[in-house]
Structures are given as C-alpha cells and as structure tokens.
XYZ file of C-alpha atoms in Angstrom:
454
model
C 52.354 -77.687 142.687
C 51.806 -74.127 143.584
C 52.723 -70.946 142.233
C 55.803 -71.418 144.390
C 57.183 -75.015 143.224
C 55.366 -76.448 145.877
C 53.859 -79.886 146.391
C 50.228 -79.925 147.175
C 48.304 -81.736 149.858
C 48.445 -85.921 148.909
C 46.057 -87.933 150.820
C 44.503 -91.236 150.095
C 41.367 -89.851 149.349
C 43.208 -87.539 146.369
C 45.052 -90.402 144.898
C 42.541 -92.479 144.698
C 40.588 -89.942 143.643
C 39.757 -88.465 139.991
C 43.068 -86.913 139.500
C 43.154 -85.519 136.006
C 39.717 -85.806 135.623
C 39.428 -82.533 133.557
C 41.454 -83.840 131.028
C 39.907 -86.997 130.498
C 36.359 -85.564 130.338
C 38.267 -83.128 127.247
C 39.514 -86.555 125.786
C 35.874 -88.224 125.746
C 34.170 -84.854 124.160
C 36.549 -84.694 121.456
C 36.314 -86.339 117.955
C 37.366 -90.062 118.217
C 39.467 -91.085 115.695
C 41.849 -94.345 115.571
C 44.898 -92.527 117.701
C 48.962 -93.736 116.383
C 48.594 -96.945 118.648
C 51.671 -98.968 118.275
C 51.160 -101.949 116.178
C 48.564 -99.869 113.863
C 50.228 -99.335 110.503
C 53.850 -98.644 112.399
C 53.639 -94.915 111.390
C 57.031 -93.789 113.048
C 58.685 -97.540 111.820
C 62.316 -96.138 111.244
C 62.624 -93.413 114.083
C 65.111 -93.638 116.266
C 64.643 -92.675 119.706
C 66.651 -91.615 123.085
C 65.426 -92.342 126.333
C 67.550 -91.958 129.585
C 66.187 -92.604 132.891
C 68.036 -92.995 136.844
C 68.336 -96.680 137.763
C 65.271 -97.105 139.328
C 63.202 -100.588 139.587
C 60.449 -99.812 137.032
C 63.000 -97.498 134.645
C 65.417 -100.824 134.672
C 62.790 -102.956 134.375
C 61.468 -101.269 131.509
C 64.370 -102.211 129.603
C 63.580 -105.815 129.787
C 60.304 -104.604 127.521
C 61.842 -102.165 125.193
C 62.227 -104.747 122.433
C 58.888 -105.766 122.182
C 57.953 -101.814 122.175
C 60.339 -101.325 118.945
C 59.133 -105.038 117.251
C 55.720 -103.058 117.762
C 56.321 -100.347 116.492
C 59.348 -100.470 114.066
C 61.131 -97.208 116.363
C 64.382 -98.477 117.353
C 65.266 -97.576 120.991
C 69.157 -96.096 122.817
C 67.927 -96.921 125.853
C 70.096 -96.430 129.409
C 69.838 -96.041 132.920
C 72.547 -94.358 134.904
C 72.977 -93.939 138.469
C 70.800 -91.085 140.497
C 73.183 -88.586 140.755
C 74.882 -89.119 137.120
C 71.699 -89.288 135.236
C 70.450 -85.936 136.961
C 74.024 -84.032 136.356
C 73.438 -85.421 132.660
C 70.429 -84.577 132.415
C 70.509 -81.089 134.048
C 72.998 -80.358 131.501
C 71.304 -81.443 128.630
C 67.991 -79.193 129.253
C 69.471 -76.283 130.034
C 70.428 -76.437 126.472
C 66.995 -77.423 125.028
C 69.220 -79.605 122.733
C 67.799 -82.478 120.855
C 69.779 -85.443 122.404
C 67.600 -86.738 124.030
C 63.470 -87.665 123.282
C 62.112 -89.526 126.406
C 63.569 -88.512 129.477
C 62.902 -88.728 133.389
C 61.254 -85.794 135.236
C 63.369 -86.090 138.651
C 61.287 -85.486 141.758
C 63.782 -82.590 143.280
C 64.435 -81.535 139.816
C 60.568 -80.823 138.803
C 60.459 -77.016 140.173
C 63.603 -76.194 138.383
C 62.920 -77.867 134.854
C 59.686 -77.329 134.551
C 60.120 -73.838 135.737
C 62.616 -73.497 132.577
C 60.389 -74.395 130.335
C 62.833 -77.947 129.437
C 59.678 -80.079 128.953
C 56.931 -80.672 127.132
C 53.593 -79.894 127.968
C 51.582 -83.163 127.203
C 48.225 -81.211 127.147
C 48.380 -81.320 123.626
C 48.927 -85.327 123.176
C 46.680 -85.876 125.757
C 43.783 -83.870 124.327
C 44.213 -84.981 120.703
C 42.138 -88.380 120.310
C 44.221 -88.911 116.887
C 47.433 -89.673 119.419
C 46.002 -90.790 122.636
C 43.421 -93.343 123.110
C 40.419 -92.870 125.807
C 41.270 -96.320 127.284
C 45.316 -95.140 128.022
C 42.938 -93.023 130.722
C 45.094 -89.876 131.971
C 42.806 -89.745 134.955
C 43.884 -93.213 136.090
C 47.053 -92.396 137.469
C 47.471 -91.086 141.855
C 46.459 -87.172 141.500
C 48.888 -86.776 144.087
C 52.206 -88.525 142.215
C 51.312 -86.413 139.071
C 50.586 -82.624 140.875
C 54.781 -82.680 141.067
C 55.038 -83.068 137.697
C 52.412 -80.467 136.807
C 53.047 -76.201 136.227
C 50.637 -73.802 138.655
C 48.318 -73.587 135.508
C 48.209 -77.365 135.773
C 49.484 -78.570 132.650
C 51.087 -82.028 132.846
C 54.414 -82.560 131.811
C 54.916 -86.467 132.868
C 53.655 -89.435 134.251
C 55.255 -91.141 137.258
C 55.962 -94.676 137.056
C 56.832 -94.464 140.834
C 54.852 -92.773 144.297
C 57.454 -93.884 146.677
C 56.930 -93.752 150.147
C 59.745 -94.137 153.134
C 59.003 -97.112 155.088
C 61.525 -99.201 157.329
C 62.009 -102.928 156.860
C 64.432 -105.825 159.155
C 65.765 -108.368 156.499
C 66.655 -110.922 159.548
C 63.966 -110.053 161.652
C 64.335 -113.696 162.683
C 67.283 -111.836 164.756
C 64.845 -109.149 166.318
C 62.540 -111.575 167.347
C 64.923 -113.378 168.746
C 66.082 -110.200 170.704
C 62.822 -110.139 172.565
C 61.976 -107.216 169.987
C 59.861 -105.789 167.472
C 59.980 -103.450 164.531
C 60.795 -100.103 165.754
C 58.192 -97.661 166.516
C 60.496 -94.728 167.730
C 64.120 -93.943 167.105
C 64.674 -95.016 170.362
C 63.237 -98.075 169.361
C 66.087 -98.190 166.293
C 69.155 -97.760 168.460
C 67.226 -100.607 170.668
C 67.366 -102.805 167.838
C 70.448 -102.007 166.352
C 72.317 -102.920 169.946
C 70.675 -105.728 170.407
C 71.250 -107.484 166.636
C 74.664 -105.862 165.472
C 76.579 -108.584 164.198
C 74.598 -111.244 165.348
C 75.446 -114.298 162.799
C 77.816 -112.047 160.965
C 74.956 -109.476 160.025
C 75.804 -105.833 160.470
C 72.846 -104.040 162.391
C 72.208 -100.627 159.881
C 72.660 -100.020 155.716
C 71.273 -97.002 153.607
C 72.759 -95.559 150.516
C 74.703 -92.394 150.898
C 72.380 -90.183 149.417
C 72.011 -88.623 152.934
C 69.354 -85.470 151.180
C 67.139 -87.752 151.074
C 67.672 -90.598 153.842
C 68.663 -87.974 156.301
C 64.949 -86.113 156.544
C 62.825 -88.154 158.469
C 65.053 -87.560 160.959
C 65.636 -84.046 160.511
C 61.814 -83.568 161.134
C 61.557 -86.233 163.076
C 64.151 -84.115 165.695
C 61.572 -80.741 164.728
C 64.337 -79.481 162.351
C 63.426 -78.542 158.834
C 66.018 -78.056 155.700
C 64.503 -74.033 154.995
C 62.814 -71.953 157.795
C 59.374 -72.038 155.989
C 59.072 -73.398 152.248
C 58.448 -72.469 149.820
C 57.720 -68.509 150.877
C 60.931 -68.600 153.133
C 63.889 -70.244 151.720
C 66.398 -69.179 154.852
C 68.361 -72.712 155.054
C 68.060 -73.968 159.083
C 70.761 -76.687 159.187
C 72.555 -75.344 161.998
C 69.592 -75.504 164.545
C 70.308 -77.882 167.886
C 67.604 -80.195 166.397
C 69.298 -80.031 163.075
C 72.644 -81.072 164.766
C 70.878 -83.434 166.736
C 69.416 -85.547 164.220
C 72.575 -85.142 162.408
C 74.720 -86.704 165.174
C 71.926 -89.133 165.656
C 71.908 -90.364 161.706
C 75.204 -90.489 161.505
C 76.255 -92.613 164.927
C 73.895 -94.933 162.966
C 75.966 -95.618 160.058
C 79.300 -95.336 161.429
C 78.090 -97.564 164.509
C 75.845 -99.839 163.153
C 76.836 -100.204 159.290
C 78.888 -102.275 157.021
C 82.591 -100.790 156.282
C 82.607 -98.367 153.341
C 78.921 -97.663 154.022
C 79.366 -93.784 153.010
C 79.775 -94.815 149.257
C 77.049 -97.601 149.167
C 74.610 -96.305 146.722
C 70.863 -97.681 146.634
C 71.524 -100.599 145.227
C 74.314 -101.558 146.583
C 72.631 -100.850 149.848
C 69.562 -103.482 148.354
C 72.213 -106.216 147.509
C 73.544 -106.426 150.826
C 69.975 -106.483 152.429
C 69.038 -109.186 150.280
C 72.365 -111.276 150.222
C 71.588 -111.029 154.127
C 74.859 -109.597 155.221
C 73.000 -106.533 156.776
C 69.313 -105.686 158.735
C 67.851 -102.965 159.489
C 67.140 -100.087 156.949
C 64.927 -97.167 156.193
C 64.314 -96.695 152.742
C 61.699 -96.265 150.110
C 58.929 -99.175 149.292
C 59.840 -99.649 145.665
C 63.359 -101.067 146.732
C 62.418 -102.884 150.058
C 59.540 -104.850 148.591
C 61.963 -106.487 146.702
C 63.492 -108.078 149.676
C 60.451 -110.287 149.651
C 60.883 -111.862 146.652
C 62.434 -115.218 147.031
C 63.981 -115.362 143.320
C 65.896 -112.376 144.071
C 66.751 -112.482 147.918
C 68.146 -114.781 150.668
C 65.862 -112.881 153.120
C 62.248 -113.312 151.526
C 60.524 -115.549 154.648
C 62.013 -113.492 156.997
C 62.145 -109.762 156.218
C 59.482 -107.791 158.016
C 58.506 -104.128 157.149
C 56.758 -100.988 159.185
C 56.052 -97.492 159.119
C 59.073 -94.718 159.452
C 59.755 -94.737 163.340
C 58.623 -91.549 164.995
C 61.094 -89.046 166.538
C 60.378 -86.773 169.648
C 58.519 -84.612 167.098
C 56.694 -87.162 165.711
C 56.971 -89.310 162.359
C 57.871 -87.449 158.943
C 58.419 -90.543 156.303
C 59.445 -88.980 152.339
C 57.256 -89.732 149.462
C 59.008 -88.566 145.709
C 57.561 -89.311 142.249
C 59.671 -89.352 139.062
C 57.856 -89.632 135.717
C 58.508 -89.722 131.959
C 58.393 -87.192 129.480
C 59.886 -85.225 126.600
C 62.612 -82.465 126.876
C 61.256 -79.093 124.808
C 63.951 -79.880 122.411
C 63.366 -83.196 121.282
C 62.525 -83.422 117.077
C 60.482 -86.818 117.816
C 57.950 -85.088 119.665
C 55.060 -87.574 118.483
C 57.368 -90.979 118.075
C 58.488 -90.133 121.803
C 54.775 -90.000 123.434
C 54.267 -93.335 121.643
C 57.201 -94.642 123.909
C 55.715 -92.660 127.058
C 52.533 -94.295 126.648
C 53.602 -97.554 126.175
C 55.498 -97.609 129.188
C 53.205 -96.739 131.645
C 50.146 -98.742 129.719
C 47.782 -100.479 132.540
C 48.908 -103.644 130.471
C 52.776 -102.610 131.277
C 52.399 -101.725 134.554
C 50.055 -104.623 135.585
C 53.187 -106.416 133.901
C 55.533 -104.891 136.289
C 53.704 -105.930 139.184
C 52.685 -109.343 138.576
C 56.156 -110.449 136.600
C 58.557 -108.153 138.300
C 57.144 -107.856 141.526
C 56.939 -104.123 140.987
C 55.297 -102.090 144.219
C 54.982 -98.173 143.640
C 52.179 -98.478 141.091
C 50.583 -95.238 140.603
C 47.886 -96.552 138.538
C 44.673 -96.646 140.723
C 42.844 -99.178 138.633
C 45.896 -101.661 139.677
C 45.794 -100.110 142.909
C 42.492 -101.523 143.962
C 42.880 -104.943 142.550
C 43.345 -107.965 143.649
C 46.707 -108.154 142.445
C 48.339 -105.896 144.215
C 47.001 -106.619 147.480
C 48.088 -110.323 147.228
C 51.609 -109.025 146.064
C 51.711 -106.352 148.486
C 51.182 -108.906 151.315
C 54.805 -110.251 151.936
C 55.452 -112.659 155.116
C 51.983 -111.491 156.264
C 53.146 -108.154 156.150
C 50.234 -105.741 154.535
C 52.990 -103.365 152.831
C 50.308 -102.080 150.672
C 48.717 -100.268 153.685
C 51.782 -99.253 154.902
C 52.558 -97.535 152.047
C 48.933 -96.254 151.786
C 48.951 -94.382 154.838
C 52.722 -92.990 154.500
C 51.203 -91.194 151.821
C 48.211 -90.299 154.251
C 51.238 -88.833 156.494
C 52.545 -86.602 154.200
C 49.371 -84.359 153.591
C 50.363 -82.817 156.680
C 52.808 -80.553 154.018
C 56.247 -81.479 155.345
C 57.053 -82.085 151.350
C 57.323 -78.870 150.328
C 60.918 -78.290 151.172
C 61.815 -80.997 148.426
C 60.644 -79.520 145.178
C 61.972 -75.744 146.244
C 63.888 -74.568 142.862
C 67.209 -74.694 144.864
C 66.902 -77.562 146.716
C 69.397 -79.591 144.727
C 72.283 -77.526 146.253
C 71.049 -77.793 149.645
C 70.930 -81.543 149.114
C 74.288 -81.381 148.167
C 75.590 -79.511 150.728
C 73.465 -82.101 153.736
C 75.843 -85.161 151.828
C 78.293 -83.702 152.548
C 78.055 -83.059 156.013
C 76.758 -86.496 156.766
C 80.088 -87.393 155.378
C 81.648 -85.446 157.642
C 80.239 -86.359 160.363
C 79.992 -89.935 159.892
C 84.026 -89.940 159.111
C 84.910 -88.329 162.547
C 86.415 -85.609 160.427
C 84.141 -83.110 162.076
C 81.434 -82.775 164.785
C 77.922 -82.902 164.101
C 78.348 -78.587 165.392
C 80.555 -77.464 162.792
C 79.666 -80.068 160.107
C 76.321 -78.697 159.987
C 77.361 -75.065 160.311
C 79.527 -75.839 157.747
C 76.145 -76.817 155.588
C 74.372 -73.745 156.796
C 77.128 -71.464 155.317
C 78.034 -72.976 152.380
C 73.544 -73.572 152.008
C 73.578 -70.184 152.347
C 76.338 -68.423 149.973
C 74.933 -71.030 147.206
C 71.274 -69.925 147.314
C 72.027 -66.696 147.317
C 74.456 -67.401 143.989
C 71.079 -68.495 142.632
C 69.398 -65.027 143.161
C 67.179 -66.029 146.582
C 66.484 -63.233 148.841
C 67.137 -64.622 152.757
C-alpha cells in the first residue's frame, strides 16, 4: 500500500517476482540457529490458542489440519470460522479494543487500511527476521508480492500472509445448456443477458446466482458501466454512486438477479450461492476463482464435466474483474505472541499449502514455488479449461489501479450502504434513481461521521 491505504500496482511479473526479497536476504545474513519448529522439543506444549477466520475455502479447510498442528506441537487450538460479515463485525470489535481474545486472526482485505492503520496487528518483522523463530526454508519471499503489499504499512512492514489472491472470473455450471443455445461464455454483458435469455430455466435450472454481498459482486459492473464507488481514490474520497453510469449498472445488476435468479436470491450468501451451482439447480455466475474452481471437482459437485469458466465479461467501458487477499496474523493484543506465529507458519507452510491444492483441490495459492509447478497447472486445468491463466491474467488486469477504491479506510461503510441499495432495487421497493441516491447520501453523511473532508 501507499501512504494513503492504497493498493499498489499487481502484475504477473510482481507476483511472480521476488516479493519480500529484502527480508529474506535479512533472514539468510543473520545467525542461524535451530528456530521453535513445531515438533522440536514442543516448547509452547500447553498453550492454548484462539484463531478466528471468515469461512473461506483454505480458512475451513484448515480446520481439517488443526489437529495434527496441536499433536505437533502440544498447543491446543479454539478454532472457528464464521460467516464474512459476522467474523469482520467480531472482529472489528475485538481490535479496536487491543484485547487479548483472540491470538491468530484474519487480516480482511477491505479491513487492511483501517486495522493496520490502528495499529491492531502485529508487525511480523520481528519473527520474520529472528532465525531462532523462523526458518530460512518457511521463505517469506515465496509468497505473490502483490497478495502481501495489502497486508503491508507504507514503511512496508508485513503484518500477514494471505492464504488467498482471489481473482473475479465468471463460470456456466451447465454449459451443456449454453452450448446447446448456439452460445458461448460471455465476452460482454451483452453477451450475459444473451445467455441468461436463452438458458433460464431450461431443465429446471435458473439462469443467474451470486451471494448478496453486492460491495463486492456489484463492481465489475460499476466500472464496467465507467462508474467508480469514490471520485478519485484514495486522494479524493467524494462517494459517486449517484452518477447515470452508477445507476445504470445498478439497474443492470440488479434486473439480473431479480430476472434471472433463484427465489430468495438477496439472502444467498457465498456458499449458499456455491451449493446451488454445484447441486446444478442454477448456471451462470460471476464470482471469485477460489469458490468456482470447486465446481470442477467431481467429489463435491453434480456439475464437474460440464462447468466451463472465462474471464469477467467486459462492459461498454471495458472489463474491471476484483482481486482481494485476506491473510493471517496476530492482533497487537494477543499474550501468545510467539505460540501464535508457530500456528501462522504452519498454516501457510509450502507443505500445507501444496496440501491444500493437491487434497482439497485448493486454487488461490499465493505461494509462487506451487505456482509454477506442475501441480497446479494439472489442477488448474478443469474440463480443458486453463483456469490457471485465467486467473493469471485477471491479476494482469488489475495493475491498471482500479483496486484502490477497496482498501480506502472507509470503505466498509460505503460497502454497506451499495447492499443495501442493491436490495432495494432488486425488491422493486425503489428505482435504480433514488436507490442509488439514496446510497450517495447516506455514503456521504457516514464518511463525513468518520472525519473525511469531501
């Protein structure tokens, strides 16, 4: 990030490049001494640990693992993993009091400017530079420069890892049913509504699905219509919902849902939204890669040999797909400081996250070494589908800067204040016009609760 919160540049050539390079060259001139590995002697056998993280693949995942990290290590894990919005509200809470509740805990994407701004985490400079508690081959440098700059202050100290770079991609569970529509995968959002008229309910399969967290599904169309959530971020936070592009994509979005999706669709929540792709009892969808991967996994969904994937279609302003990264690390008020890195670099080891991708199937790796193996490449390959390049060059896409808006301080009550309007919309309980004025207003009065000069 920048001095301003802001993401910086991600391109291929940066996340594949030597990303924290500086700090692994300090690792390899220090002393080496054997570091507190797990398994070595057990020093923290009898600690008990906290670790909350949002439902996500890998953070659920994880939890499959945790009791071979505590037979390991004799530290007995409270491990959980509550929904999105309830694990941030929790954990939001939690920081602000630099209490001691909790010892491993997720840095969220949106979140990053805010808590790391606060001083709520832990700089891992110190673990990471301190061969006595991190081992040369855990290799800091290994991980995607460009999933770990969010998670980094403007000096650049590091205060998690990601276990996910997600990119927004779009993928057709049935695209048995587009094909036999005469179609393909959607290259414009002309191209969706194309689709979506010509396979709605076609063998009892609704045409759209997404989960209702419309702050972040909602974007690439935003941009996609030329709109943007702030006028210029980070230097110019003046919210611009209420622009005729903004409404545009609004109306747009929302005709999808209400025209195209399952009933109830406004409360489906990510994985709900998953379930229904992979029980095959809805399409098309535009979502990130770590989810829709799993649609081609035959032990987990009905869809496997016949879901197809593509880039983000393009909008009359051209194509604008999202890419997040969450990571672990440890709130400033955590008394297990040393016990909790431990658990941090256990679970995103190269041997745990190979783990994830060869036994779980797992597809945001942000480990470069895992990256350009073989491995990944043959799981990334689904229906003949290369969804690793795909998700390569999303990333590619968003060096353009179109990111920054997402890790502005405030951005969290913006994002509130777009769900809601979706809502809105979507319901027939307003027009796209005043819903989205309605956003601008309320955008407005909140940010400047928070102390921003418009």
């Amino acid at each position: 990030m920048d001095e301003h919160g802001a993401t910086r540049p991600v391109t291929r050539r940066s996340i594949l490049g030597t990303g924290l390079a500086a700090i692994g060259a300090g690792i390899a001139a220090a002393p080496r001494r054997a570091p507190a590995q797990a398994g070595r002697g057990k020093p923290f056998a009898g600690t008990t640990l906290n670790v909350s993280a949002w439902s996500g693949p890998y953070p659920k995942w994880l939890g499959d693992y945790v009791p071979e990290f505590e037979e390991k290590t004799g530290i007995k894990v409270n491990y959980e993993t509550p929904a999105f919005p309830v694990y941030n509200q929790r954990a939001d809470l939690e920081l602000s009091t630099k209490g001691s509740a909790y010892d491993v805990l997720n840095l969220t994407f949106i979140y990053s400017s805010r808590w790391i701004g606060a001083g709520w985490f832990t700089p891992l400079n110190e673990f990471l530079s301190d061969p006595n508690k991190t081992a040369p081959d855990w290799e800091p440098g290994d991980f995607l420069a460009g999933a770990v700059a969010p998670l980094k202050d403007p000096k650049g100290n590091v205060y998690a890892f990601p276990w996910i770079a997600d990119a927004y991609m779009a993928a057709a569970a049935r695209y048995d049913l587009v094909e036999k529509a005469g179609l393909r995968m959607p290259e414009t959002f002309d191209d969706i509504v194309k689709l979506l008229k010509a396979v709605h309910d076609k063998e009892g399969v609704k045409g759209f699905v997404n989960e209702n967290h419309h702050g972040w599904t909602w974007i690439p169309y935003l941009q996609g219509f030329g709109g943007n959530v702030f006028r210029n971020p980070p230097e110019d936070l003046m919210p611009t919902l209420d622009t005729p592009e903004a409404v545009a994509a609004a109306e747009f979005y929302a005709n999808l849902l209400r025209a195209y999706g399952p009933d109830g669709i406004l409360s489906y929540t990510y994985d709900q939204a998953l379930n229904s792709l992979q029980q095959g009892r809805a399409n098309y969808i535009t979502f990130n890669q770590a989810w829709l991967v799993q649609l081609g996994d035959p032990k987990k969904s009905k869809v496997a040999g016949t879901v197809n994937y593509s880039l983000m279609p393009a909008g009359p302003k051209g194509r604008f797909p999202g890419i997040a990264s969450h990571g672990f690390g440890i709130p400033v008020g955590s008394k297990k400081k040393d016990a909790a890195w431990e658990f941090v670099k256990w679970s995103l080891s190269k041997d745990m996250m190979r783990r994830m991708l060869t036994e779980k199937g797992y597809g945001s790796i942000t480990r470069r070494s895992i990256i350009a193996g073989p491995e990944f490449k043959q799981k990334m390959t689904i229906n003949g589908r290369d969804v690793a390049d795909l998700y390569l060059k999303t990333i590619d896409l968003a060096a353009r800067g179109y990111m920054k808006y997402r890790t502005v301080h405030v951005y969290p009550q913006v994002d509130k204040q777009i769900d809601k309007a979706i809502e809105l919309i979507t319901s027939g309980q307003m027009s796209a016009r005043e819903a989205m004025q309605k956003a601008q207003a309320n955008s407005v009065a909140d940010l400047k609760k928070a102390g921003v000069k418009l």
